């Protein structure tokens, strides 16, 4: 039976429209192959929304997203809007959509593709076979805890404060997401905290241990964040799924991603308790190469695959896209950001065309 999904497309700024166009073409073909009908609706976010409405996340965009099964975002931002006050900047739209959709779980895979193993700055033997999923809590912790701000003391000296705080329920719900994901992967979960120093981390660890009772088949370990970063760089193969809070996750997911060495290849997903999830590349809007047909569309395409797997429960269609991306790389096609000697240099559109051929074959 045909499955039907409404997808909100948010092309945003810079290279966003170019890379999203490639992903949409791929989804059209995949839809025909797997009996899935996509109803796409496009909305404004970021700089293009500021230009059109004065607001980086117009209310109608949020409504459109809330009424859809999944949201596929490209990227926002650009030089033109860099000097606006913080609350009017494109990045504010990004934070607002995550909050507006209550997306508390951020999933960032870091997978070494054999075809791109030399793009990493680490030795081949250290990174061959690395396949990590970082599950980061996204709506709590030190970025949101109160009190926060810069205050003046009675002595006239300024004091900056941020507060790292987690409720039990916030830890429980992100831990469940991580256990579910670990269960579908290799069954290994490492929770990262700083429980030797921080009370909030002790609560985190206690709750993760408590939730672990519901998942006896998942092997749980704990690491302090400083050790986790060292282990990630020197022996990344020991990790499968990593669970961590907002601040540590921000740092760990970037470090894990950079094991791969190629920003144009990295997708991500942000999930809440209910649909829709938000799926987007890790990279920004790359204004330096916008409208020049130089962008790598593969992170966007892989974000569409994550949308199918984690947002719409269509794992076979997701795998078909992921396998096709590997095949295109195996055939030697490379955009500038992942180019190496002996490979065939292509632009964004041509990368999309060869990918479509592989998907259709
Ligand atoms: P960026 O990721 O846009 O670019 C960093 C470098 O990587 C640039 O040299 C760029 O050309 C290259 N690059 C990025 N994506 C690429 C791709 N798909 N193909 C080929 N090369 C690619 O980061 P930045 O330069 O720090 O930020 C540019 C703008 O993007 C800023 O306005 C920033 O706020 C915004 N930004 C948005 C997001 C998002 O939408 N989620 C994330 C990060 C930055």
Coordinates of C-alpha atoms in Angstrom, one line a residue, residues 2-299:
X2 CA 1.2 3.5 -0.8
X3 CA 2.5 5.4 2.2
X4 CA 2.0 9.2 2.0
X5 CA 4.0 11.8 3.8
X6 CA 3.9 15.6 4.0
X7 CA 7.4 17.0 4.0
X8 CA 8.2 20.6 4.7
X9 CA 11.3 21.8 2.8
X10 CA 13.3 24.7 4.2
X11 CA 15.9 25.6 1.6
X12 CA 17.2 28.6 3.6
X13 CA 20.2 30.5 2.3
X14 CA 23.6 30.2 0.5
X15 CA 24.0 26.8 -1.0
X16 CA 20.8 25.6 0.7
X17 CA 18.5 25.8 -2.4
X18 CA 21.1 24.0 -4.7
X19 CA 21.7 21.0 -2.4
X20 CA 18.1 20.7 -1.3
X21 CA 17.0 20.5 -5.0
X22 CA 19.3 17.4 -5.4
X23 CA 17.8 15.7 -2.3
X24 CA 14.2 16.3 -3.5
X25 CA 15.0 14.7 -6.9
X26 CA 16.4 11.7 -5.2
X27 CA 13.4 11.4 -2.9
X28 CA 11.0 11.6 -6.0
X29 CA 12.8 8.6 -7.5
X30 CA 13.0 6.7 -4.2
X31 CA 9.3 7.3 -3.6
X32 CA 8.4 5.6 -6.9
X33 CA 10.6 2.6 -6.1
X34 CA 9.3 2.1 -2.6
X35 CA 5.7 3.0 -3.1
X36 CA 6.0 6.2 -1.1
X37 CA 4.2 9.5 -2.0
X38 CA 5.8 12.7 -0.8
X39 CA 3.8 15.9 -0.6
X40 CA 6.4 18.6 -0.5
X41 CA 5.6 22.1 0.8
X42 CA 8.3 24.8 0.9
X43 CA 8.6 27.5 3.6
X44 CA 11.0 30.3 4.6
X45 CA 13.7 30.3 7.3
X46 CA 16.8 32.2 8.0
X47 CA 18.1 35.2 5.9
X48 CA 15.6 34.6 3.1
X49 CA 12.8 34.8 5.7
X50 CA 14.2 38.0 7.2
X51 CA 14.3 39.6 3.7
X52 CA 10.7 38.5 3.0
X53 CA 9.1 39.0 6.4
X54 CA 11.6 40.6 8.8
X55 CA 11.5 37.4 11.0
X56 CA 14.0 34.5 10.7
X57 CA 11.2 32.0 11.6
X58 CA 7.8 33.3 10.5
X59 CA 4.8 31.9 12.3
X60 CA 3.5 30.3 9.0
X61 CA 6.8 28.4 8.7
X62 CA 6.4 26.9 12.1
X63 CA 2.8 26.0 11.5
X64 CA 3.7 24.4 8.2
X65 CA 6.4 22.3 9.9
X66 CA 4.0 21.3 12.7
X67 CA 1.5 20.1 10.2
X68 CA 4.0 17.8 8.4
X69 CA 5.5 14.4 8.9
X70 CA 9.1 15.6 8.7
X71 CA 11.1 18.7 8.0
X72 CA 14.1 18.7 5.6
X73 CA 16.2 21.8 6.2
X74 CA 19.3 22.8 4.1
X75 CA 21.2 25.7 5.8
X76 CA 20.8 29.3 6.9
X77 CA 23.0 32.3 7.3
X78 CA 25.2 34.6 5.2
X79 CA 27.4 37.7 5.2
X80 CA 24.4 39.9 4.4
X81 CA 22.7 39.3 7.8
X82 CA 25.9 39.0 10.0
X83 CA 25.6 42.5 11.5
X84 CA 21.9 42.4 12.6
X85 CA 21.1 42.2 16.3
X86 CA 21.3 38.7 17.7
X87 CA 17.5 38.2 17.9
X88 CA 17.0 39.1 14.3
X89 CA 19.8 37.0 12.8
X90 CA 19.2 33.8 10.7
X91 CA 20.7 31.6 13.4
X92 CA 17.9 32.7 15.8
X93 CA 15.5 31.0 13.3
X94 CA 17.4 27.7 13.7
X95 CA 17.2 27.8 17.6
X96 CA 13.6 28.8 17.4
X97 CA 12.5 26.0 15.1
X98 CA 14.3 23.4 17.4
X99 CA 12.5 24.9 20.4
X100 CA 9.2 25.3 18.5
X101 CA 9.2 21.6 17.5
X102 CA 10.5 20.5 20.9
X103 CA 13.4 18.6 19.4
X104 CA 15.3 17.4 22.4
X105 CA 17.4 14.6 20.7
X106 CA 20.1 15.4 18.2
X107 CA 21.6 12.5 16.3
X108 CA 24.9 12.9 14.6
X109 CA 26.5 9.9 12.8
X110 CA 30.2 9.9 12.2
X111 CA 30.9 7.1 9.7
X112 CA 34.2 6.5 7.9
X113 CA 33.3 5.7 4.3
X114 CA 36.1 3.5 2.9
X115 CA 36.1 5.6 -0.3
X116 CA 37.0 8.7 1.7
X117 CA 39.3 7.2 4.3
X118 CA 42.2 9.5 3.3
X119 CA 40.1 12.6 3.9
X120 CA 40.6 12.1 7.7
X121 CA 43.6 13.6 9.4
X122 CA 44.0 10.4 11.4
X123 CA 45.9 7.3 10.4
X124 CA 44.0 4.7 8.3
X125 CA 44.4 1.9 10.8
X126 CA 43.0 4.1 13.6
X127 CA 39.8 5.1 11.7
X128 CA 39.1 2.2 9.3
X129 CA 35.6 0.9 10.2
X130 CA 34.6 3.7 12.6
X131 CA 30.8 4.0 12.8
X132 CA 29.6 6.2 15.7
X133 CA 26.3 7.7 16.5
X134 CA 26.4 10.6 18.9
X135 CA 23.0 11.2 20.7
X136 CA 23.1 14.7 22.2
X137 CA 20.5 16.3 24.5
X138 CA 19.5 19.5 22.7
X139 CA 17.0 21.5 24.7
X140 CA 18.4 21.5 28.3
X141 CA 21.7 21.8 30.1
X142 CA 23.9 24.8 30.3
X143 CA 22.6 26.5 27.2
X144 CA 19.2 26.9 28.7
X145 CA 19.6 26.6 32.6
X146 CA 18.7 29.6 34.8
X147 CA 20.1 31.9 36.0
X148 CA 22.1 33.0 33.0
X149 CA 23.4 36.3 31.9
X150 CA 26.1 38.9 32.7
X151 CA 25.4 40.7 36.0
X152 CA 27.1 43.5 37.9
X153 CA 28.2 42.9 41.5
X154 CA 27.8 45.4 44.3
X155 CA 31.6 46.1 43.8
X156 CA 30.8 47.1 40.1
X157 CA 32.6 44.1 38.7
X158 CA 30.8 42.1 36.0
X159 CA 30.0 38.4 36.5
X160 CA 28.9 36.0 33.8
X161 CA 26.7 33.1 34.7
X162 CA 25.4 30.0 33.0
X163 CA 23.7 27.1 34.8
X164 CA 24.0 23.5 33.9
X165 CA 20.8 21.9 35.1
X166 CA 18.8 18.7 34.1
X167 CA 15.5 17.4 35.4
X168 CA 15.2 13.6 35.8
X169 CA 12.6 13.5 33.1
X170 CA 14.9 15.3 30.6
X171 CA 17.6 12.7 31.2
X172 CA 15.2 9.8 31.0
X173 CA 13.7 10.8 27.6
X174 CA 17.0 11.3 25.9
X175 CA 18.4 8.2 27.5
X176 CA 15.5 6.2 26.1
X177 CA 16.2 7.5 22.6
X178 CA 19.9 6.5 22.9
X179 CA 19.1 3.0 24.2
X180 CA 16.6 2.5 21.4
X181 CA 19.2 3.5 18.8
X182 CA 21.9 1.4 20.4
X183 CA 19.6 -1.5 20.4
X184 CA 19.1 -1.2 16.6
X185 CA 22.9 -0.8 16.1
X186 CA 25.5 -3.0 17.8
X187 CA 24.0 -2.9 21.3
X188 CA 26.8 -0.8 22.9
X189 CA 26.0 2.5 24.6
X190 CA 28.6 4.8 26.2
X191 CA 27.2 7.6 28.4
X192 CA 29.5 10.6 28.7
X193 CA 29.4 13.0 31.7
X194 CA 31.6 14.7 34.4
X195 CA 30.1 12.9 37.4
X196 CA 33.4 13.0 39.3
X197 CA 33.0 16.8 39.6
X198 CA 29.4 17.9 38.7
X199 CA 26.3 17.1 40.7
X200 CA 24.2 17.5 37.6
X201 CA 26.3 14.8 36.0
X202 CA 25.8 12.5 39.0
X203 CA 22.1 12.8 38.5
X204 CA 22.6 12.2 34.8
X205 CA 24.5 9.0 35.5
X206 CA 22.0 7.7 38.1
X207 CA 19.1 8.2 35.7
X208 CA 20.9 6.6 32.8
X209 CA 21.7 3.5 35.0
X210 CA 18.0 3.5 36.0
X211 CA 16.8 3.5 32.4
X212 CA 19.3 0.8 31.5
X213 CA 17.2 -1.7 33.5
X214 CA 14.6 -1.5 30.7
X215 CA 17.2 -2.4 28.1
X216 CA 19.1 -5.4 29.5
X217 CA 20.4 -6.4 26.1
X218 CA 22.3 -3.1 25.7
X219 CA 25.8 -3.0 27.1
X220 CA 26.1 0.3 29.0
X221 CA 29.4 2.0 29.9
X222 CA 30.2 5.5 31.3
X223 CA 33.1 7.8 30.6
X224 CA 34.1 11.2 31.9
X225 CA 34.0 13.7 29.1
X226 CA 37.8 14.5 29.2
X227 CA 38.6 10.9 28.8
X228 CA 35.9 10.4 26.2
X229 CA 37.5 13.1 23.9
X230 CA 40.9 11.4 24.3
X231 CA 39.5 8.0 23.5
X232 CA 37.6 9.4 20.5
X233 CA 40.8 10.6 19.0
X234 CA 43.1 7.8 19.8
X235 CA 40.8 4.7 19.7
X236 CA 37.5 5.7 18.1
X237 CA 36.6 2.1 17.0
X238 CA 35.6 1.3 20.7
X239 CA 32.5 3.5 20.3
X240 CA 29.2 2.7 18.8
X241 CA 26.4 4.9 20.3
X242 CA 27.4 7.8 22.6
X243 CA 24.8 9.5 24.8
X244 CA 25.6 12.9 26.3
X245 CA 24.2 16.3 27.4
X246 CA 24.0 19.5 25.4
X247 CA 27.4 21.1 26.1
X248 CA 29.5 17.9 26.0
X249 CA 27.5 16.7 23.0
X250 CA 28.2 20.0 21.1
X251 CA 31.9 19.4 21.5
X252 CA 31.9 15.6 21.1
X253 CA 29.7 15.5 18.0
X254 CA 32.0 18.0 16.2
X255 CA 35.1 16.0 17.3
X256 CA 33.5 12.7 16.1
X257 CA 32.4 14.3 12.9
X258 CA 35.8 15.6 12.1
X259 CA 37.2 12.0 12.3
X260 CA 35.7 11.7 8.9
X261 CA 37.5 14.8 7.6
X262 CA 34.7 15.9 5.2
X263 CA 32.0 18.4 6.3
X264 CA 30.1 18.1 3.1
X265 CA 29.2 14.5 3.9
X266 CA 27.7 14.8 7.4
X267 CA 24.0 14.6 8.0
X268 CA 22.1 15.0 11.2
X269 CA 18.6 14.5 12.7
X270 CA 16.8 16.2 15.6
X271 CA 13.9 14.4 17.1
X272 CA 11.2 15.1 19.7
X273 CA 8.6 12.8 21.3
X274 CA 6.4 13.1 18.3
X275 CA 6.6 13.9 14.6
X276 CA 7.9 15.9 12.9
X277 CA 11.7 15.5 13.2
X278 CA 14.1 17.9 11.6
X279 CA 16.8 16.6 9.3
X280 CA 19.7 18.8 8.0
X281 CA 23.3 18.7 7.0
X282 CA 25.9 19.5 9.7
X283 CA 27.5 22.2 7.6
X284 CA 26.4 25.8 7.2
X285 CA 25.2 27.8 4.2
X286 CA 28.7 28.1 2.7
X287 CA 28.2 31.6 1.4
X288 CA 31.7 31.5 -0.1
X289 CA 30.6 29.0 -2.7
X290 CA 26.9 29.7 -3.0
X291 CA 25.4 29.8 -6.5
X292 CA 28.6 28.6 -8.1
X293 CA 27.6 24.9 -8.5
X294 CA 30.5 23.9 -6.2
X295 CA 28.6 22.6 -3.2
X296 CA 28.6 18.9 -2.2
X297 CA 24.9 17.9 -2.0
X298 CA 25.7 14.5 -0.3
X299 CA 25.2 15.6 3.3

